[in-house]
PDB file of C-alpha atoms in Angstrom:
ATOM      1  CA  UNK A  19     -30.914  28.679  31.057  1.00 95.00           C
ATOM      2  CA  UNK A  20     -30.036  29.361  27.555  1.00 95.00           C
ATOM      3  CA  UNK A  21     -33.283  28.367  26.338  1.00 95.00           C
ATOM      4  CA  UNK A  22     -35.329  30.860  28.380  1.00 96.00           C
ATOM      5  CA  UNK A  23     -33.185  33.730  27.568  1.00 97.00           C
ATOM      6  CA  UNK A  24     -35.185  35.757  24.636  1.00 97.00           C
ATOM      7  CA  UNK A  25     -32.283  37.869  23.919  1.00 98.00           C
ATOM      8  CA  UNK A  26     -29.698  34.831  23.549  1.00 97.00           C
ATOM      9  CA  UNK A  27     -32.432  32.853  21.535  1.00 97.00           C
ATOM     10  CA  UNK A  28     -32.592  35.371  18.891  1.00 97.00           C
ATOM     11  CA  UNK A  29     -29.136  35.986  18.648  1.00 97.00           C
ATOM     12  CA  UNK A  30     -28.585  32.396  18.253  1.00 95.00           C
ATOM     13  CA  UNK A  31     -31.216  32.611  15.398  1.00 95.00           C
ATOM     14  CA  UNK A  32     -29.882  35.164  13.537  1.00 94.00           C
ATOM     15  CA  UNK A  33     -31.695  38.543  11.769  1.00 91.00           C
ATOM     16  CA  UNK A  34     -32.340  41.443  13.694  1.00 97.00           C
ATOM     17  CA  UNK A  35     -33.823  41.645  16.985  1.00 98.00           C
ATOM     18  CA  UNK A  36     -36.015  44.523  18.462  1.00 98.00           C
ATOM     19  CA  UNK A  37     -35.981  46.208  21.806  1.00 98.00           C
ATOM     20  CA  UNK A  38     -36.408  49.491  23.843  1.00 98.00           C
ATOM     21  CA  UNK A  39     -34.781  51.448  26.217  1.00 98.00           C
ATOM     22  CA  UNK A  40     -36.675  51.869  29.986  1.00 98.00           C
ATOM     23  CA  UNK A  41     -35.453  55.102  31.128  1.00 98.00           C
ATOM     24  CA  UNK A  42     -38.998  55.516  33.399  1.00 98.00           C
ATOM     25  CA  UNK A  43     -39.326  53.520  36.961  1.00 98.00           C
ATOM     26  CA  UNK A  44     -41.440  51.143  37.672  1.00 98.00           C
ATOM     27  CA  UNK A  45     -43.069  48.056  37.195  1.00 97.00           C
ATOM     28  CA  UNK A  46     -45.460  48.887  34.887  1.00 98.00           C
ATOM     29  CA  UNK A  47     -43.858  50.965  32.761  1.00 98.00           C
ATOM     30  CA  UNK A  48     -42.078  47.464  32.402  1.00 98.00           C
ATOM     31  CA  UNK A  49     -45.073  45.411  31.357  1.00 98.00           C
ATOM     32  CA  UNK A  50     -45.827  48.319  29.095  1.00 98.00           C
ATOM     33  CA  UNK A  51     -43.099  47.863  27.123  1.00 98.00           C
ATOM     34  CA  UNK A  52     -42.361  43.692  27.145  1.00 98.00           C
ATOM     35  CA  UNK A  53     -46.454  44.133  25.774  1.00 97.00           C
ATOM     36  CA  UNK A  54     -45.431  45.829  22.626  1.00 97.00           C
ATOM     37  CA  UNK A  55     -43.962  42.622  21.125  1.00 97.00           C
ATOM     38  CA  UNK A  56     -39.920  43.556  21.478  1.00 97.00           C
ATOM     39  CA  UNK A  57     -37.783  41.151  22.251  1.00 98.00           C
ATOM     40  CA  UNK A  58     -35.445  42.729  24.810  1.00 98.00           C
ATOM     41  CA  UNK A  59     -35.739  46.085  27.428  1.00 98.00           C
ATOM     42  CA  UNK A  60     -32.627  47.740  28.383  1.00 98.00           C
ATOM     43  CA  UNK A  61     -32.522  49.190  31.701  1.00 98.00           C
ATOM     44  CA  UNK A  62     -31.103  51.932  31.705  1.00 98.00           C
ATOM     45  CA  UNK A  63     -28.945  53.281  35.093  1.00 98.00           C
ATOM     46  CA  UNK A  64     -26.748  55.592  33.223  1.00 98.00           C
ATOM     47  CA  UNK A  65     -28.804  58.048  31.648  1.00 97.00           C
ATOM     48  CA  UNK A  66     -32.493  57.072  33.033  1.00 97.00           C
ATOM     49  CA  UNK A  67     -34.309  58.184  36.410  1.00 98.00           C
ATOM     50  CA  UNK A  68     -33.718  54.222  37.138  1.00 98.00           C
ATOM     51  CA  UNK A  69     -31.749  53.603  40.944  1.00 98.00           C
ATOM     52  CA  UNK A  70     -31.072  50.439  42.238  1.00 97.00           C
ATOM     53  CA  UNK A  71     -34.555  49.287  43.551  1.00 98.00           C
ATOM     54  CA  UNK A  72     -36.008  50.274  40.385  1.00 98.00           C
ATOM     55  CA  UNK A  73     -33.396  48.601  38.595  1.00 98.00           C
ATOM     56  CA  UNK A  74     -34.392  44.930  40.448  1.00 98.00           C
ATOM     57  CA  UNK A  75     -38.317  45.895  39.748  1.00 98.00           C
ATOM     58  CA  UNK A  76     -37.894  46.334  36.112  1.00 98.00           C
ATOM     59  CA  UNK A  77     -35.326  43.188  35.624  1.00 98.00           C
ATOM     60  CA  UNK A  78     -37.910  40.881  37.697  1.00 97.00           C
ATOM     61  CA  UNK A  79     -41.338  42.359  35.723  1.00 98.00           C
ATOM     62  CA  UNK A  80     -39.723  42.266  32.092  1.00 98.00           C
ATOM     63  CA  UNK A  81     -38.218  38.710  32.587  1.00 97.00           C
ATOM     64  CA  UNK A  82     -42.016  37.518  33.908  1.00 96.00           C
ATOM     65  CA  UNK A  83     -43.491  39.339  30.705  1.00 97.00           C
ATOM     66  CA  UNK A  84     -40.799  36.738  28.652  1.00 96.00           C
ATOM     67  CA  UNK A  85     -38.745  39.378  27.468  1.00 98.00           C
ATOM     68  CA  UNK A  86     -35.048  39.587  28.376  1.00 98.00           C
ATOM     69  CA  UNK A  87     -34.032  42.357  30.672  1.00 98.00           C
ATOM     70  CA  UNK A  88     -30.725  44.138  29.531  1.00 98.00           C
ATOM     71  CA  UNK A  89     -28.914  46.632  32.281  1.00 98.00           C
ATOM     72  CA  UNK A  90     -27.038  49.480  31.229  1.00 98.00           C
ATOM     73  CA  UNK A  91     -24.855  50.503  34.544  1.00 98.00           C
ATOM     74  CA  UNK A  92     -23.331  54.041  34.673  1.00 97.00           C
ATOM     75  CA  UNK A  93     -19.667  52.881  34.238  1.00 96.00           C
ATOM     76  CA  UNK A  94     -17.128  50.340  33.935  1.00 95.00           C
ATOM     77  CA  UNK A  95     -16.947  49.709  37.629  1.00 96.00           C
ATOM     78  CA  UNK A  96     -17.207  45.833  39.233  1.00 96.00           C
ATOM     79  CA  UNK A  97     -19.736  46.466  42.077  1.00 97.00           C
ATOM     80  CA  UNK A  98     -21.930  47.934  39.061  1.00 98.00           C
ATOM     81  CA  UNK A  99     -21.757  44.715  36.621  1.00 98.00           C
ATOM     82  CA  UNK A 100     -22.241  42.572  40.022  1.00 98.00           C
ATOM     83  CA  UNK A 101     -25.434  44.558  40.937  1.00 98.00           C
ATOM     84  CA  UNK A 102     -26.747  44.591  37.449  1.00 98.00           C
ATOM     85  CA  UNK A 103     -26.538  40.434  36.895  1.00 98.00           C
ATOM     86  CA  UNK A 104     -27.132  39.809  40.552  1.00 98.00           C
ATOM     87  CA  UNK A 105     -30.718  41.711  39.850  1.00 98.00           C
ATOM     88  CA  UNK A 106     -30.921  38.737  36.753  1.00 98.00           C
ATOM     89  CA  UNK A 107     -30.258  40.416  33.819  1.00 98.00           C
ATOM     90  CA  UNK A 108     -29.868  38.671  31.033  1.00 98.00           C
ATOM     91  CA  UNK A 109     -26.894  41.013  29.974  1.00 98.00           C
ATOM     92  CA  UNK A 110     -25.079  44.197  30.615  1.00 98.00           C
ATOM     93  CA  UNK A 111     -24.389  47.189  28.856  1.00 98.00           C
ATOM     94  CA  UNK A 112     -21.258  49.298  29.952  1.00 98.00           C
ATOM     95  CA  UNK A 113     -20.948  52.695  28.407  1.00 97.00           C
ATOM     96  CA  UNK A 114     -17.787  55.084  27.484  1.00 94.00           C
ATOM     97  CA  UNK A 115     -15.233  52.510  27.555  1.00 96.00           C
ATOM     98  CA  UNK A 116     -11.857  53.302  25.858  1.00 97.00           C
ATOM     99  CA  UNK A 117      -8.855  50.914  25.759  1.00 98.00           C
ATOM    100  CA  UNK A 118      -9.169  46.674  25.181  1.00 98.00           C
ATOM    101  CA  UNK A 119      -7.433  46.518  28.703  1.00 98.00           C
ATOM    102  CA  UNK A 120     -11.026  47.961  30.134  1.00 98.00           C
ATOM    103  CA  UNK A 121     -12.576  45.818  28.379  1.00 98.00           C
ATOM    104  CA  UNK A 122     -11.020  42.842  29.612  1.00 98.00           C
ATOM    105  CA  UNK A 123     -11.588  43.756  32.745  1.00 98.00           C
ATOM    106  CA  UNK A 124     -15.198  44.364  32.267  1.00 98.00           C
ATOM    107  CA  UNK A 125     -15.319  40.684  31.143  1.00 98.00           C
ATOM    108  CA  UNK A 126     -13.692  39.225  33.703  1.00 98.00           C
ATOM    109  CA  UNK A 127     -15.725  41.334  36.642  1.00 98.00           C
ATOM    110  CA  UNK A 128     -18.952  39.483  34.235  1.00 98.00           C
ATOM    111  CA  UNK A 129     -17.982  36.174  34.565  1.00 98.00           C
ATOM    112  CA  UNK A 130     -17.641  33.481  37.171  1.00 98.00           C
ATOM    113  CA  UNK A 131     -14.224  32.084  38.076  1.00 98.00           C
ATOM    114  CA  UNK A 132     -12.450  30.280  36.509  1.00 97.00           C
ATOM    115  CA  UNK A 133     -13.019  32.686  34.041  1.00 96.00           C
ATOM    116  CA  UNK A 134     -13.462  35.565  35.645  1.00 98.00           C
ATOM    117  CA  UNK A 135     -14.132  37.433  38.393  1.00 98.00           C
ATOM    118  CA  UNK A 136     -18.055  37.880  39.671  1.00 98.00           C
ATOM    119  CA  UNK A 137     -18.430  36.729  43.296  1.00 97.00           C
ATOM    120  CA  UNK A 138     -21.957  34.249  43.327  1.00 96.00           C
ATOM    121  CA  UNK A 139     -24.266  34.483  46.421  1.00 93.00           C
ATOM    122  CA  UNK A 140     -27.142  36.409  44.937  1.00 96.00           C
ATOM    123  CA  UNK A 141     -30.663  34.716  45.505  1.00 96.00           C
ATOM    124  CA  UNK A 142     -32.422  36.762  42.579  1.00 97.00           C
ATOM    125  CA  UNK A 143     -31.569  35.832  39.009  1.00 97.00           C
ATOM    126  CA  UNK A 144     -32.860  32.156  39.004  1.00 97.00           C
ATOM    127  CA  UNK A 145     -36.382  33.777  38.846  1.00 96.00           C
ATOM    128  CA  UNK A 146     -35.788  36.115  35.800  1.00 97.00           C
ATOM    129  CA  UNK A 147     -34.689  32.602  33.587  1.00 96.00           C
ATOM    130  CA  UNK A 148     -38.436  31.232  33.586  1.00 87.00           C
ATOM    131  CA  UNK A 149     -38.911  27.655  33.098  1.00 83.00           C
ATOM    132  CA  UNK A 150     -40.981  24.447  33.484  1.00 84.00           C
ATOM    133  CA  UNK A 151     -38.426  23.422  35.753  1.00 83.00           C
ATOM    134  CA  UNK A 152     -37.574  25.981  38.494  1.00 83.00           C
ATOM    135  CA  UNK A 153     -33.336  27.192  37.691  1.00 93.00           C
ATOM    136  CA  UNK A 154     -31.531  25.964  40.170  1.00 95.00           C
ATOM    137  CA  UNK A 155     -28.088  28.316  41.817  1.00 95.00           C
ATOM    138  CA  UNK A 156     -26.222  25.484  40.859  1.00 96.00           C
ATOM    139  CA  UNK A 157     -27.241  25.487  37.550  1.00 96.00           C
ATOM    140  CA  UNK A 158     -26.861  29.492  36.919  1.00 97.00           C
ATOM    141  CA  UNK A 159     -23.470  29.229  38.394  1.00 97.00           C
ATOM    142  CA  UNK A 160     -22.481  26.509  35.980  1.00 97.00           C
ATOM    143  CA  UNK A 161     -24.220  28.307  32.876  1.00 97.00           C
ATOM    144  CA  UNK A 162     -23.973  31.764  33.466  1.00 98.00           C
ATOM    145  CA  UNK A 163     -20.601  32.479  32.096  1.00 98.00           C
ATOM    146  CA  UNK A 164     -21.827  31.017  28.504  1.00 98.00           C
ATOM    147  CA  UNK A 165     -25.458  32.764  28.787  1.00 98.00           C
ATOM    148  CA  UNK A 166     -25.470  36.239  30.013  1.00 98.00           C
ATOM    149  CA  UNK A 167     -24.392  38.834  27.335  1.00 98.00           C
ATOM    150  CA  UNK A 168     -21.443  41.117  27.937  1.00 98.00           C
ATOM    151  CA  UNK A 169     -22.209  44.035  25.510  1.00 98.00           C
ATOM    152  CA  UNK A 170     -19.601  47.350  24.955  1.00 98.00           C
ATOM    153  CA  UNK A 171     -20.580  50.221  23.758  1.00 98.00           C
ATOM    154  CA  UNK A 172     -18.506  51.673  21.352  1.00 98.00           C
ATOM    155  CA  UNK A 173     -19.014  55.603  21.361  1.00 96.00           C
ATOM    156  CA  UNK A 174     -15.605  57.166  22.251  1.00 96.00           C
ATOM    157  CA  UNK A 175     -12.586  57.465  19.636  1.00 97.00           C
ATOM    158  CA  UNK A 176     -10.197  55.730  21.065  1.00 97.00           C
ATOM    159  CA  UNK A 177     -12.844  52.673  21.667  1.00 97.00           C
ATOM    160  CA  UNK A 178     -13.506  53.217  17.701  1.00 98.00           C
ATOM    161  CA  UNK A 179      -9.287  53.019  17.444  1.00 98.00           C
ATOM    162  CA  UNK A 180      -9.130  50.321  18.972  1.00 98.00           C
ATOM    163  CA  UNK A 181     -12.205  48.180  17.536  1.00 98.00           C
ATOM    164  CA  UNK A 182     -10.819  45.175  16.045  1.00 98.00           C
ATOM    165  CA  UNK A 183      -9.010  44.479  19.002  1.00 98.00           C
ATOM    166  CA  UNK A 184     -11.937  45.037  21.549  1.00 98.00           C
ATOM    167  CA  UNK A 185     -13.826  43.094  18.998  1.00 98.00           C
ATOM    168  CA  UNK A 186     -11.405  39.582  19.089  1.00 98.00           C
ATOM    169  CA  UNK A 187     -11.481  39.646  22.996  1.00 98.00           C
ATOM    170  CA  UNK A 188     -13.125  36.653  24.379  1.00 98.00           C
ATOM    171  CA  UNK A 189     -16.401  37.102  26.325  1.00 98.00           C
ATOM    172  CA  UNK A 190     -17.049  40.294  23.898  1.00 98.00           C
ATOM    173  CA  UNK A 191     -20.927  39.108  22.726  1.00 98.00           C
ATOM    174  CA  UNK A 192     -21.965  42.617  20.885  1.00 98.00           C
ATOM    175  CA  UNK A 193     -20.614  46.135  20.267  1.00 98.00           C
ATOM    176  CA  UNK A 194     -23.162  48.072  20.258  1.00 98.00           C
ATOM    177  CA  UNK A 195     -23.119  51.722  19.037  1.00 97.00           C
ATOM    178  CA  UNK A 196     -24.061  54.929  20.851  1.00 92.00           C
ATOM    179  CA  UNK A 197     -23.864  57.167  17.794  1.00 95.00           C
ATOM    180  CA  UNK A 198     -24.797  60.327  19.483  1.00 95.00           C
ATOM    181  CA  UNK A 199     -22.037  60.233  21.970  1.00 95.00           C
ATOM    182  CA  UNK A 200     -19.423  58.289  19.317  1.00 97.00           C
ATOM    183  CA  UNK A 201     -20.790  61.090  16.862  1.00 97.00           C
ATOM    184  CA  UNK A 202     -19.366  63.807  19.717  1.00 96.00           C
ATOM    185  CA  UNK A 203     -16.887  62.446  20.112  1.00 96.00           C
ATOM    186  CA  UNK A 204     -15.220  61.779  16.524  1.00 97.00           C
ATOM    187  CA  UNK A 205     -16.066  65.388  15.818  1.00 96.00           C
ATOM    188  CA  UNK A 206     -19.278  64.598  13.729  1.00 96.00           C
ATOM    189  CA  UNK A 207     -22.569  64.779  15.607  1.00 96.00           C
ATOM    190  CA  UNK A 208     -25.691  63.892  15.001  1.00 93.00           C
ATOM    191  CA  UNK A 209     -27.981  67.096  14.333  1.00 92.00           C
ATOM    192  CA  UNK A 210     -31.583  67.491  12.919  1.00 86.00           C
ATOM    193  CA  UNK A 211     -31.407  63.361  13.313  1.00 84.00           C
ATOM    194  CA  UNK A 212     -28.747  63.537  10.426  1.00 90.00           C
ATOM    195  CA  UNK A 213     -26.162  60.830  10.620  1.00 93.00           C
ATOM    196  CA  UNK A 214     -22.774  62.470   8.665  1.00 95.00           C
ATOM    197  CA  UNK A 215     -21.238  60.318   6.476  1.00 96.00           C
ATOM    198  CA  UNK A 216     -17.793  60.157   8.265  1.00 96.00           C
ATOM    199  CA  UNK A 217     -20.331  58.554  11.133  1.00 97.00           C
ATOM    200  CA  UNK A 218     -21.998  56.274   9.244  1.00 96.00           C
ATOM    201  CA  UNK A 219     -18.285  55.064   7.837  1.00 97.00           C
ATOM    202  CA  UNK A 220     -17.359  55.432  11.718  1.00 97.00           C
ATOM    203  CA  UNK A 221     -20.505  52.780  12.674  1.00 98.00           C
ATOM    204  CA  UNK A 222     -19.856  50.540   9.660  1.00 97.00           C
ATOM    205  CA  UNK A 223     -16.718  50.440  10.603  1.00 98.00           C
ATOM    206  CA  UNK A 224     -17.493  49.079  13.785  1.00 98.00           C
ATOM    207  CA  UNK A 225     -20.018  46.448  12.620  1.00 98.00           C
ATOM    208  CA  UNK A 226     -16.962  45.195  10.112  1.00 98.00           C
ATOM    209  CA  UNK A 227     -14.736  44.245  12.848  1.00 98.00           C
ATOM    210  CA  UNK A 228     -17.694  42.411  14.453  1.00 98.00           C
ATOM    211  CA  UNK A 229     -18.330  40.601  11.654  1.00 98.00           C
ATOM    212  CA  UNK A 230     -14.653  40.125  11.178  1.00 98.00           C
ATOM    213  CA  UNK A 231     -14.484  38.355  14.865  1.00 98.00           C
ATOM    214  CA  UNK A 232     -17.963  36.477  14.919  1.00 98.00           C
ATOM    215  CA  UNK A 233     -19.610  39.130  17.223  1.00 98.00           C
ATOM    216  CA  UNK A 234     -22.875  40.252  17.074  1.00 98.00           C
ATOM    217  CA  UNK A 235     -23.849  44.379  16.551  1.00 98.00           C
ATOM    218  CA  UNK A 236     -26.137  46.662  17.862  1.00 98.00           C
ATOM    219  CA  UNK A 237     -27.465  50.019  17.284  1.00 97.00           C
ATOM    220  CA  UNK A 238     -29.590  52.816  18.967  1.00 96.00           C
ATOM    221  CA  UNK A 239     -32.137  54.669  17.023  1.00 95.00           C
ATOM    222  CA  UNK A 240     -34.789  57.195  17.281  1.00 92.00           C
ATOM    223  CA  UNK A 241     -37.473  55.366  15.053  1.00 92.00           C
ATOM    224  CA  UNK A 242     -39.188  52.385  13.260  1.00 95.00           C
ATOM    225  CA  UNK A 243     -37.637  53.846   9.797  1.00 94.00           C
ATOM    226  CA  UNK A 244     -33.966  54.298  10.769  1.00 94.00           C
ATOM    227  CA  UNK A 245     -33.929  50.893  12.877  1.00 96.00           C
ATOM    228  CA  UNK A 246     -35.511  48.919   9.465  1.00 97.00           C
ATOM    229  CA  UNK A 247     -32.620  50.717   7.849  1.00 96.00           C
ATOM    230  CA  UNK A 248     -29.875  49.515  10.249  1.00 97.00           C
ATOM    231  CA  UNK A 249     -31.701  46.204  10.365  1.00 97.00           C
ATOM    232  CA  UNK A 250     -31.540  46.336   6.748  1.00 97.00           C
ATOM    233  CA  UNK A 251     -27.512  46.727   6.822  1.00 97.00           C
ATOM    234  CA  UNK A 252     -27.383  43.725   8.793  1.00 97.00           C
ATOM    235  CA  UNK A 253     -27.099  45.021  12.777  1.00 98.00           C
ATOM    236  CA  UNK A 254     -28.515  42.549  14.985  1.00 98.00           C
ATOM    237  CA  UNK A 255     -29.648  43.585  18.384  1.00 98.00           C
ATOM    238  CA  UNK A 256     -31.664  47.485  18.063  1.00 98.00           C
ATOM    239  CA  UNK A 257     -33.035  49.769  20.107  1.00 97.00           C
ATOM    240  CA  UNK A 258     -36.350  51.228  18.360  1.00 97.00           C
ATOM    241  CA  UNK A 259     -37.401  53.633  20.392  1.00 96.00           C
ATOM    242  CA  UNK A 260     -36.949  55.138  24.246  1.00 97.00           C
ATOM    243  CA  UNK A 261     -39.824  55.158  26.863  1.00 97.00           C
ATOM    244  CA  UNK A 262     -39.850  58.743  28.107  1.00 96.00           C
ATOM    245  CA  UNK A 263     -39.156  59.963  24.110  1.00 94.00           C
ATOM    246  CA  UNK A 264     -41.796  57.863  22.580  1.00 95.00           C
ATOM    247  CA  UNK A 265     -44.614  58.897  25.538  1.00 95.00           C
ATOM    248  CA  UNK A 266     -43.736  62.929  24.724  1.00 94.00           C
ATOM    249  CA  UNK A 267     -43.992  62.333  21.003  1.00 92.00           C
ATOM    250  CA  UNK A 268     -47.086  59.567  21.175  1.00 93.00           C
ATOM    251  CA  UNK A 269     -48.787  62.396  23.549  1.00 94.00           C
ATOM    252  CA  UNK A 270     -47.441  65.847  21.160  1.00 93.00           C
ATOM    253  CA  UNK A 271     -49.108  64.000  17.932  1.00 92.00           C
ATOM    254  CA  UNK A 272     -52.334  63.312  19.352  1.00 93.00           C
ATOM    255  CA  UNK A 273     -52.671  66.661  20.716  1.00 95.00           C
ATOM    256  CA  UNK A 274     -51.963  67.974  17.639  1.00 94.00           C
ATOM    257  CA  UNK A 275     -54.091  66.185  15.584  1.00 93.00           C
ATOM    258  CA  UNK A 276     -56.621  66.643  18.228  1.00 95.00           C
ATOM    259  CA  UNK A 277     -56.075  70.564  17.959  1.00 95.00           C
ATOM    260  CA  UNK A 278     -56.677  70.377  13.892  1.00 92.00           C
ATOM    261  CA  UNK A 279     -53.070  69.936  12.779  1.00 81.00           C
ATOM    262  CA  UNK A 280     -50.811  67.475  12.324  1.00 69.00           C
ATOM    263  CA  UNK A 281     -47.402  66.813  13.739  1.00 61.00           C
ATOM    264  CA  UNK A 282     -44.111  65.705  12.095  1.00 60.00           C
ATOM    265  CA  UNK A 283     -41.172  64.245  12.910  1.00 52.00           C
ATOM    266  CA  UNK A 284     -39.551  62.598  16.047  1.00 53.00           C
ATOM    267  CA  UNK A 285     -37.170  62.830  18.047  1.00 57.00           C
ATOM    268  CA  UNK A 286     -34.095  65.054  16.906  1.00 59.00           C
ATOM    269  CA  UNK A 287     -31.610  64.031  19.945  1.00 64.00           C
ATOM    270  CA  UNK A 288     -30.761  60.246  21.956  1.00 67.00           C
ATOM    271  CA  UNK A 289     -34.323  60.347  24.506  1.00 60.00           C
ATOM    272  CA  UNK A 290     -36.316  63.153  22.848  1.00 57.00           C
ATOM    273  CA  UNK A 291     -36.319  66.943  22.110  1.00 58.00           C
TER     274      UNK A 291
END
């Protein structure tokens, strides 16, 4: 199971690894992006126009394309990490969390018992681990605990308070930063695509207690620059660009161009302008 999990494999590796966010429905919008080369998709239920069927469609076409399909849920709430890993993601991403008690919980509703919580009975996920040898339930059960990626965002204060703790909690795989929202909410946002210094020291912050408690780090940026330059500083799991962000701007240029002119830039907020 391990082995046909793209995300865990590079993890495992080490150096950075490349992926996108899906905010879009659909299946092909799916293919679209596992075509480009990335290594992982994230899924995105929170913020995206991405319900519950679309969620399944996405997780099933990205993990056929051999690239891992990540799910970010709308909140810390156990029938949301169930549907999210019953659809076969290979991991979960749970946003606005606050206090190391959520996160525990979070990684108990994650995992199997003993260890945790996660009731089994779902028929889907063996197909999203592709392999010569077809995955067995028996075998997800007994693997999934040490396979599937818990991931927190970090991108409230009192999260950022409480880092090194949230970081030395067992199950934890990655903290991975939302700097727009952590920006917010630390009192220094991101404007113009500027990063303030007091959240860069805010987001390095964060990647030293990872480091500190052998977790990996992740980060979400707006284009292939910044993401080399986070890559550069040693993050390991990053988000290059968004779907419905990178189709406005691919589209904008072109017409531009097209027009005579040229156009700058990219995108100044989390998705786009």
């Amino acid at each position: 199971m391990q082995a046909a999990s793209r995300i865990f494999q590079a993890l495992q590796k080490g150096g950075p690894t490349f992926g996108a966010w899906q905010m879009l429905p659909g299946r092909n919008v799916s293919r679209a992006l596992a075509g480009t080369g990335i290594d992982w998709v994230c899924v995105d239920c929170e913020h995206g126009n991405v319900d519950d069927a679309a969620m399944h469609e996405a997780v099933s076409a990205l993990a056929a394309s051999g690239v891992s399909p990540i799910v970010r849920i709308p909140g810390n709430e156990g029938w949301m990490v169930k549907r999210a890993l019953d659809s076969g993601a290979h991991g979960v991403v749970v946003p606005l969390l606050n206090t190391p008690q959520e996160v525990e919980t979070l990684v108990r509703t994650a995992k199997f018992p003993p260890t945790g919580i996660r009731g089994f009975g779902s028929p889907f996920p063996m197909s999203t681990f592709p392999s010569p040898t077809p995955l067995s339930s028996a075998t997800y059960l007994q693997q999934a605990n040490t396979t599937l990626l818990t991931i927190i965002q970090i991108e409230t204060s009192s999260a950022l308070q409480h880092v090194d703790t949230i970081a030395a909690i067992p199950g934890v795989d990655v903290l991975f930063i939302g700097p727009f929202d952590l920006g917010i909410n630390i009192g220094h946002p991101i404007v113009n695509n500027v990063i303030p210094k007091p959240l860069e020291d805010a987001i390095l912050q964060v990647k030293q207690a990872a480091d500190t408690h052998g977790k990996k780090t992740g980060m979400f940026c707006t284009s292939g620059a910044q993401s080399r330059e986070w890559a550069d500083k040693g993050f390991d799991m990053i988000s290059i660009a968004a779907d419905f962000a990178a189709l406005g701007e691919l589209v904008g240029r072109t017409l531009a161009e097209a027009k005579g002119g040229s156009k700058e830039g990219g995108a100044s907020g989390p998705y786009g302008r």
